[in-house]
Amino acid sequence: VPRANSACEEKEDRWPALPYSGRGSTSMKKRLAFWWIAANTLAWTIGIWLVFPGLWAWIVCGAIVGTAQWLVLHRSLGLSPAWIAVTCAAWTVGIWAGHMHPAGFFEVPSFYWVFITGGALAGLAQSCLLWKRVSRPALWAPSIIAGSTLGLVAVQYAASSVNAGGGGMDVQILTAGAAMGVVIGAASTPQLLTMLRHPEPRQEAV
């Protein structure tokens, strides 16, 4: 007689089936990619504008980014609101650590440390939440770190371009935030779509 819980055990032995895998999912992936980039763009536009006043602004920035990302991903991945909490904590600590570094520490300006440390912590924390939900979650952290690092280049270029055009400080900050969000979203999109592919069943430990 088969055990009553065999179905549950079989379900636990497999990765979750995701709606963005298989044939006919191209349009769904495009929509996900669009909303992922849009959410990051909006969140970072608002978040960077709020970062400058102090600690509470850093917390709000992390919460905004985490919430925007969670709203896009939670239905597909079954993510709990813990995503918001760990993203908020990671970016708050990262921004704080970046500001605490002396200027030119290891010949890297303190502004860079804000996003290097924040991106590294956020990527690692989010990877832990993704670990048993998607394929290749370990590659999520490098994609976020790469996006944060490339985002710095975009931030400086956008801010300097607006400044050269006579734009005020608020416009520079908002433009820089939008550039940061676009780059982070775009840089992490390929890995996001890769993770959402339906993987093979997990192998039992021998």
PDB file of C-alpha atoms in Angstrom:
ATOM      1  CA  VAL A   1       0.000   0.000   0.000  1.00  0.00           C
ATOM      2  CA  PRO A   2       1.582   3.337  -0.990  1.00  0.00           C
ATOM      3  CA  ARG A   3       2.235   5.714   1.852  1.00  0.00           C
ATOM      4  CA  ALA A   4      -0.144   8.622   2.237  1.00  0.00           C
ATOM      5  CA  ASN A   5       2.641  11.175   2.217  1.00  0.00           C
ATOM      6  CA  SER A   6       4.404   9.848  -0.888  1.00  0.00           C
ATOM      7  CA  ALA A   7       3.063  12.680  -3.043  1.00  0.00           C
ATOM      8  CA  CYS A   8       4.392  15.235  -0.593  1.00  0.00           C
ATOM      9  CA  GLU A   9       7.783  13.539  -0.502  1.00  0.00           C
ATOM     10  CA  GLU A  10       7.927  13.472  -4.303  1.00  0.00           C
ATOM     11  CA  LYS A  11       7.042  17.159  -4.414  1.00  0.00           C
ATOM     12  CA  GLU A  12       9.792  17.977  -1.931  1.00  0.00           C
ATOM     13  CA  ASP A  13      12.315  16.072  -4.039  1.00  0.00           C
ATOM     14  CA  ARG A  14      11.761  18.357  -6.990  1.00  0.00           C
ATOM     15  CA  TRP A  15      12.331  22.013  -7.643  1.00  0.00           C
ATOM     16  CA  PRO A  16       9.165  24.115  -7.822  1.00  0.00           C
ATOM     17  CA  ALA A  17       7.570  24.348 -11.251  1.00  0.00           C
ATOM     18  CA  LEU A  18       7.784  27.922 -12.429  1.00  0.00           C
ATOM     19  CA  PRO A  19       5.430  29.652 -14.892  1.00  0.00           C
ATOM     20  CA  TYR A  20       8.286  31.176 -16.912  1.00  0.00           C
ATOM     21  CA  SER A  21       9.668  27.857 -18.156  1.00  0.00           C
ATOM     22  CA  GLY A  22       8.874  25.702 -21.140  1.00  0.00           C
ATOM     23  CA  ARG A  23       7.524  26.542 -24.546  1.00  0.00           C
ATOM     24  CA  GLY A  24       5.255  29.502 -25.087  1.00  0.00           C
ATOM     25  CA  SER A  25       6.807  31.450 -22.252  1.00  0.00           C
ATOM     26  CA  THR A  26       8.733  34.033 -24.307  1.00  0.00           C
ATOM     27  CA  SER A  27       6.152  36.786 -23.843  1.00  0.00           C
ATOM     28  CA  MET A  28       5.924  36.055 -20.120  1.00  0.00           C
ATOM     29  CA  LYS A  29       9.693  36.326 -19.800  1.00  0.00           C
ATOM     30  CA  LYS A  30       9.671  39.623 -21.672  1.00  0.00           C
ATOM     31  CA  ARG A  31       7.008  40.981 -19.346  1.00  0.00           C
ATOM     32  CA  LEU A  32       8.932  39.821 -16.312  1.00  0.00           C
ATOM     33  CA  ALA A  33      12.137  41.400 -17.628  1.00  0.00           C
ATOM     34  CA  PHE A  34      10.318  44.670 -18.336  1.00  0.00           C
ATOM     35  CA  TRP A  35       8.727  44.888 -14.886  1.00  0.00           C
ATOM     36  CA  TRP A  36      11.948  43.831 -13.163  1.00  0.00           C
ATOM     37  CA  ILE A  37      13.926  46.625 -14.835  1.00  0.00           C
ATOM     38  CA  ALA A  38      11.087  49.118 -14.349  1.00  0.00           C
ATOM     39  CA  ALA A  39      10.755  48.269 -10.652  1.00  0.00           C
ATOM     40  CA  ASN A  40      14.473  48.653 -10.047  1.00  0.00           C
ATOM     41  CA  THR A  41      14.543  51.927 -11.977  1.00  0.00           C
ATOM     42  CA  LEU A  42      11.681  53.454 -10.000  1.00  0.00           C
ATOM     43  CA  ALA A  43      12.963  52.153  -6.667  1.00  0.00           C
ATOM     44  CA  TRP A  44      16.507  53.445  -7.153  1.00  0.00           C
ATOM     45  CA  THR A  45      15.283  56.786  -8.499  1.00  0.00           C
ATOM     46  CA  ILE A  46      13.369  57.333  -5.268  1.00  0.00           C
ATOM     47  CA  GLY A  47      15.903  55.558  -3.053  1.00  0.00           C
ATOM     48  CA  ILE A  48      19.031  57.449  -4.110  1.00  0.00           C
ATOM     49  CA  TRP A  49      17.160  60.729  -3.787  1.00  0.00           C
ATOM     50  CA  LEU A  50      16.467  59.784  -0.155  1.00  0.00           C
ATOM     51  CA  VAL A  51      19.927  58.383   0.654  1.00  0.00           C
ATOM     52  CA  PHE A  52      21.657  61.652   1.323  1.00  0.00           C
ATOM     53  CA  PRO A  53      20.007  62.802   4.615  1.00  0.00           C
ATOM     54  CA  GLY A  54      21.210  59.968   6.891  1.00  0.00           C
ATOM     55  CA  LEU A  55      20.615  56.559   8.499  1.00  0.00           C
ATOM     56  CA  TRP A  56      16.833  56.476   8.293  1.00  0.00           C
ATOM     57  CA  ALA A  57      17.009  57.428   4.638  1.00  0.00           C
ATOM     58  CA  TRP A  58      19.366  54.483   4.030  1.00  0.00           C
ATOM     59  CA  ILE A  59      16.859  52.143   5.673  1.00  0.00           C
ATOM     60  CA  VAL A  60      14.021  53.571   3.590  1.00  0.00           C
ATOM     61  CA  CYS A  61      16.119  53.222   0.434  1.00  0.00           C
ATOM     62  CA  GLY A  62      16.746  49.526   1.119  1.00  0.00           C
ATOM     63  CA  ALA A  63      13.081  48.959   1.961  1.00  0.00           C
ATOM     64  CA  ILE A  64      11.937  50.641  -1.255  1.00  0.00           C
ATOM     65  CA  VAL A  65      14.298  48.562  -3.391  1.00  0.00           C
ATOM     66  CA  GLY A  66      13.381  45.319  -1.606  1.00  0.00           C
ATOM     67  CA  THR A  67       9.648  45.998  -1.846  1.00  0.00           C
ATOM     68  CA  ALA A  68       9.785  46.852  -5.544  1.00  0.00           C
ATOM     69  CA  GLN A  69      11.739  43.691  -6.330  1.00  0.00           C
ATOM     70  CA  TRP A  70       9.478  41.524  -4.174  1.00  0.00           C
ATOM     71  CA  LEU A  71       6.326  42.815  -5.874  1.00  0.00           C
ATOM     72  CA  VAL A  72       7.701  41.638  -9.217  1.00  0.00           C
ATOM     73  CA  LEU A  73       9.068  38.264  -8.085  1.00  0.00           C
ATOM     74  CA  HIS A  74       6.915  36.959  -5.242  1.00  0.00           C
ATOM     75  CA  ARG A  75       4.213  35.333  -7.402  1.00  0.00           C
ATOM     76  CA  SER A  76       6.708  33.551  -9.639  1.00  0.00           C
ATOM     77  CA  LEU A  77       9.037  32.367  -6.894  1.00  0.00           C
ATOM     78  CA  GLY A  78       6.731  32.147  -3.900  1.00  0.00           C
ATOM     79  CA  LEU A  79       8.931  34.590  -2.018  1.00  0.00           C
ATOM     80  CA  SER A  80       7.974  35.681   1.467  1.00  0.00           C
ATOM     81  CA  PRO A  81       8.309  39.297   2.654  1.00  0.00           C
ATOM     82  CA  ALA A  82      11.656  38.199   4.109  1.00  0.00           C
ATOM     83  CA  TRP A  83      13.049  39.314   0.729  1.00  0.00           C
ATOM     84  CA  ILE A  84      12.175  42.897   1.664  1.00  0.00           C
ATOM     85  CA  ALA A  85      13.771  42.571   5.098  1.00  0.00           C
ATOM     86  CA  VAL A  86      17.076  41.062   3.949  1.00  0.00           C
ATOM     87  CA  THR A  87      17.365  43.465   1.004  1.00  0.00           C
ATOM     88  CA  CYS A  88      16.698  46.421   3.281  1.00  0.00           C
ATOM     89  CA  ALA A  89      19.211  45.216   5.869  1.00  0.00           C
ATOM     90  CA  ALA A  90      21.879  44.421   3.281  1.00  0.00           C
ATOM     91  CA  TRP A  91      21.699  47.768   1.509  1.00  0.00           C
ATOM     92  CA  THR A  92      21.468  49.681   4.802  1.00  0.00           C
ATOM     93  CA  VAL A  93      24.613  48.015   6.118  1.00  0.00           C
ATOM     94  CA  GLY A  94      26.288  48.391   2.729  1.00  0.00           C
ATOM     95  CA  ILE A  95      25.526  52.104   2.480  1.00  0.00           C
ATOM     96  CA  TRP A  96      26.651  52.615   6.078  1.00  0.00           C
ATOM     97  CA  ALA A  97      29.871  50.659   5.510  1.00  0.00           C
ATOM     98  CA  GLY A  98      30.561  52.623   2.345  1.00  0.00           C
ATOM     99  CA  HIS A  99      30.184  55.914   4.160  1.00  0.00           C
ATOM    100  CA  MET A 100      32.400  54.719   7.013  1.00  0.00           C
ATOM    101  CA  HIS A 101      35.323  53.962   4.684  1.00  0.00           C
ATOM    102  CA  PRO A 102      37.834  56.801   4.564  1.00  0.00           C
ATOM    103  CA  ALA A 103      38.097  58.558   1.247  1.00  0.00           C
ATOM    104  CA  GLY A 104      40.501  56.716  -1.035  1.00  0.00           C
ATOM    105  CA  PHE A 105      40.503  53.520   1.069  1.00  0.00           C
ATOM    106  CA  PHE A 106      42.464  51.011  -1.057  1.00  0.00           C
ATOM    107  CA  GLU A 107      42.517  53.847  -3.605  1.00  0.00           C
ATOM    108  CA  VAL A 108      38.759  53.446  -4.074  1.00  0.00           C
ATOM    109  CA  PRO A 109      36.565  56.526  -3.411  1.00  0.00           C
ATOM    110  CA  SER A 110      34.101  56.114  -0.553  1.00  0.00           C
ATOM    111  CA  PHE A 111      31.173  56.602  -2.929  1.00  0.00           C
ATOM    112  CA  TYR A 112      32.147  53.386  -4.708  1.00  0.00           C
ATOM    113  CA  TRP A 113      32.238  51.434  -1.455  1.00  0.00           C
ATOM    114  CA  VAL A 114      28.572  52.262  -0.866  1.00  0.00           C
ATOM    115  CA  PHE A 115      27.467  50.250  -3.879  1.00  0.00           C
ATOM    116  CA  ILE A 116      30.226  47.646  -3.844  1.00  0.00           C
ATOM    117  CA  THR A 117      29.461  46.569  -0.268  1.00  0.00           C
ATOM    118  CA  GLY A 118      25.719  47.077  -0.621  1.00  0.00           C
ATOM    119  CA  GLY A 119      25.551  45.072  -3.837  1.00  0.00           C
ATOM    120  CA  ALA A 120      27.679  42.276  -2.400  1.00  0.00           C
ATOM    121  CA  LEU A 121      25.602  41.962   0.775  1.00  0.00           C
ATOM    122  CA  ALA A 122      22.266  42.219  -1.057  1.00  0.00           C
ATOM    123  CA  GLY A 123      23.313  39.649  -3.644  1.00  0.00           C
ATOM    124  CA  LEU A 124      24.491  37.163  -1.028  1.00  0.00           C
ATOM    125  CA  ALA A 125      21.423  37.630   1.181  1.00  0.00           C
ATOM    126  CA  GLN A 126      19.022  37.233  -1.731  1.00  0.00           C
ATOM    127  CA  SER A 127      20.897  34.170  -2.980  1.00  0.00           C
ATOM    128  CA  CYS A 128      20.251  32.483   0.368  1.00  0.00           C
ATOM    129  CA  LEU A 129      16.499  33.031  -0.043  1.00  0.00           C
ATOM    130  CA  LEU A 130      16.600  31.743  -3.617  1.00  0.00           C
ATOM    131  CA  TRP A 131      18.714  28.694  -2.834  1.00  0.00           C
ATOM    132  CA  LYS A 132      16.022  25.999  -2.866  1.00  0.00           C
ATOM    133  CA  ARG A 133      13.615  27.751  -5.212  1.00  0.00           C
ATOM    134  CA  VAL A 134      15.480  28.202  -8.485  1.00  0.00           C
ATOM    135  CA  SER A 135      18.312  26.760 -10.512  1.00  0.00           C
ATOM    136  CA  ARG A 136      21.837  28.204 -10.202  1.00  0.00           C
ATOM    137  CA  PRO A 137      21.078  30.620  -7.353  1.00  0.00           C
ATOM    138  CA  ALA A 138      24.791  31.039  -6.559  1.00  0.00           C
ATOM    139  CA  LEU A 139      25.155  33.149  -9.706  1.00  0.00           C
ATOM    140  CA  TRP A 140      22.624  35.691  -8.462  1.00  0.00           C
ATOM    141  CA  ALA A 141      25.107  37.418  -6.131  1.00  0.00           C
ATOM    142  CA  PRO A 142      27.708  38.035  -8.873  1.00  0.00           C
ATOM    143  CA  SER A 143      25.011  39.457 -11.148  1.00  0.00           C
ATOM    144  CA  ILE A 144      23.923  41.942  -8.477  1.00  0.00           C
ATOM    145  CA  ILE A 145      27.521  42.867  -7.664  1.00  0.00           C
ATOM    146  CA  ALA A 146      28.264  43.381 -11.361  1.00  0.00           C
ATOM    147  CA  GLY A 147      25.126  45.465 -11.766  1.00  0.00           C
ATOM    148  CA  SER A 148      25.996  47.626  -8.769  1.00  0.00           C
ATOM    149  CA  THR A 149      29.546  48.181  -9.997  1.00  0.00           C
ATOM    150  CA  LEU A 150      28.456  49.009 -13.536  1.00  0.00           C
ATOM    151  CA  GLY A 151      25.727  51.167 -12.067  1.00  0.00           C
ATOM    152  CA  LEU A 152      28.383  53.399 -10.517  1.00  0.00           C
ATOM    153  CA  VAL A 153      29.700  54.213 -13.972  1.00  0.00           C
ATOM    154  CA  ALA A 154      26.161  54.987 -15.129  1.00  0.00           C
ATOM    155  CA  VAL A 155      25.522  57.161 -12.061  1.00  0.00           C
ATOM    156  CA  GLN A 156      28.618  59.262 -12.610  1.00  0.00           C
ATOM    157  CA  TYR A 157      28.028  59.597 -16.339  1.00  0.00           C
ATOM    158  CA  ALA A 158      24.363  60.549 -15.886  1.00  0.00           C
ATOM    159  CA  ALA A 159      25.097  63.063 -13.116  1.00  0.00           C
ATOM    160  CA  SER A 160      27.974  64.684 -15.021  1.00  0.00           C
ATOM    161  CA  SER A 161      25.893  64.888 -18.209  1.00  0.00           C
ATOM    162  CA  VAL A 162      23.029  66.617 -16.401  1.00  0.00           C
ATOM    163  CA  ASN A 163      25.471  68.931 -14.631  1.00  0.00           C
ATOM    164  CA  ALA A 164      27.118  69.853 -17.937  1.00  0.00           C
ATOM    165  CA  GLY A 165      23.675  70.671 -19.303  1.00  0.00           C
ATOM    166  CA  GLY A 166      22.989  73.042 -16.429  1.00  0.00           C
ATOM    167  CA  GLY A 167      20.698  70.747 -14.450  1.00  0.00           C
ATOM    168  CA  GLY A 168      20.268  71.324 -10.721  1.00  0.00           C
ATOM    169  CA  MET A 169      21.300  68.967  -7.918  1.00  0.00           C
ATOM    170  CA  ASP A 170      17.861  67.375  -7.578  1.00  0.00           C
ATOM    171  CA  VAL A 171      17.771  66.583 -11.289  1.00  0.00           C
ATOM    172  CA  GLN A 172      21.269  65.113 -11.104  1.00  0.00           C
ATOM    173  CA  ILE A 173      20.299  62.876  -8.178  1.00  0.00           C
ATOM    174  CA  LEU A 174      17.072  61.672  -9.803  1.00  0.00           C
ATOM    175  CA  THR A 175      18.820  60.999 -13.110  1.00  0.00           C
ATOM    176  CA  ALA A 176      21.633  59.147 -11.357  1.00  0.00           C
ATOM    177  CA  GLY A 177      19.120  57.032  -9.434  1.00  0.00           C
ATOM    178  CA  ALA A 178      17.262  56.104 -12.613  1.00  0.00           C
ATOM    179  CA  ALA A 179      20.535  55.159 -14.306  1.00  0.00           C
ATOM    180  CA  MET A 180      21.513  53.017 -11.326  1.00  0.00           C
ATOM    181  CA  GLY A 181      18.192  51.173 -11.371  1.00  0.00           C
ATOM    182  CA  VAL A 182      18.247  50.550 -15.112  1.00  0.00           C
ATOM    183  CA  VAL A 183      21.764  49.118 -15.000  1.00  0.00           C
ATOM    184  CA  ILE A 184      21.175  46.905 -11.947  1.00  0.00           C
ATOM    185  CA  GLY A 185      17.909  45.639 -13.418  1.00  0.00           C
ATOM    186  CA  ALA A 186      19.343  45.031 -16.881  1.00  0.00           C
ATOM    187  CA  ALA A 187      22.535  43.400 -15.579  1.00  0.00           C
ATOM    188  CA  SER A 188      20.626  40.935 -13.396  1.00  0.00           C
ATOM    189  CA  THR A 189      17.844  40.140 -15.891  1.00  0.00           C
ATOM    190  CA  PRO A 190      19.720  37.403 -17.815  1.00  0.00           C
ATOM    191  CA  GLN A 191      20.495  35.549 -14.587  1.00  0.00           C
ATOM    192  CA  LEU A 192      16.932  36.048 -13.353  1.00  0.00           C
ATOM    193  CA  LEU A 193      15.517  34.423 -16.474  1.00  0.00           C
ATOM    194  CA  THR A 194      18.101  31.644 -16.274  1.00  0.00           C
ATOM    195  CA  MET A 195      17.083  30.856 -12.696  1.00  0.00           C
ATOM    196  CA  LEU A 196      13.439  30.641 -13.688  1.00  0.00           C
ATOM    197  CA  ARG A 197      14.024  27.778 -16.089  1.00  0.00           C
ATOM    198  CA  HIS A 198      12.556  24.546 -14.785  1.00  0.00           C
ATOM    199  CA  PRO A 199      15.547  22.432 -13.652  1.00  0.00           C
ATOM    200  CA  GLU A 200      15.959  18.712 -13.309  1.00  0.00           C
ATOM    201  CA  PRO A 201      14.893  16.975 -10.081  1.00  0.00           C
ATOM    202  CA  ARG A 202      17.451  17.235  -7.329  1.00  0.00           C
ATOM    203  CA  GLN A 203      19.694  14.249  -6.844  1.00  0.00           C
ATOM    204  CA  GLU A 204      19.527  12.426  -3.538  1.00  0.00           C
ATOM    205  CA  ALA A 205      22.669  12.498  -1.438  1.00  0.00           C
ATOM    206  CA  VAL A 206      24.527   9.204  -1.562  1.00  0.00           C
TER     207      VAL A 206
END
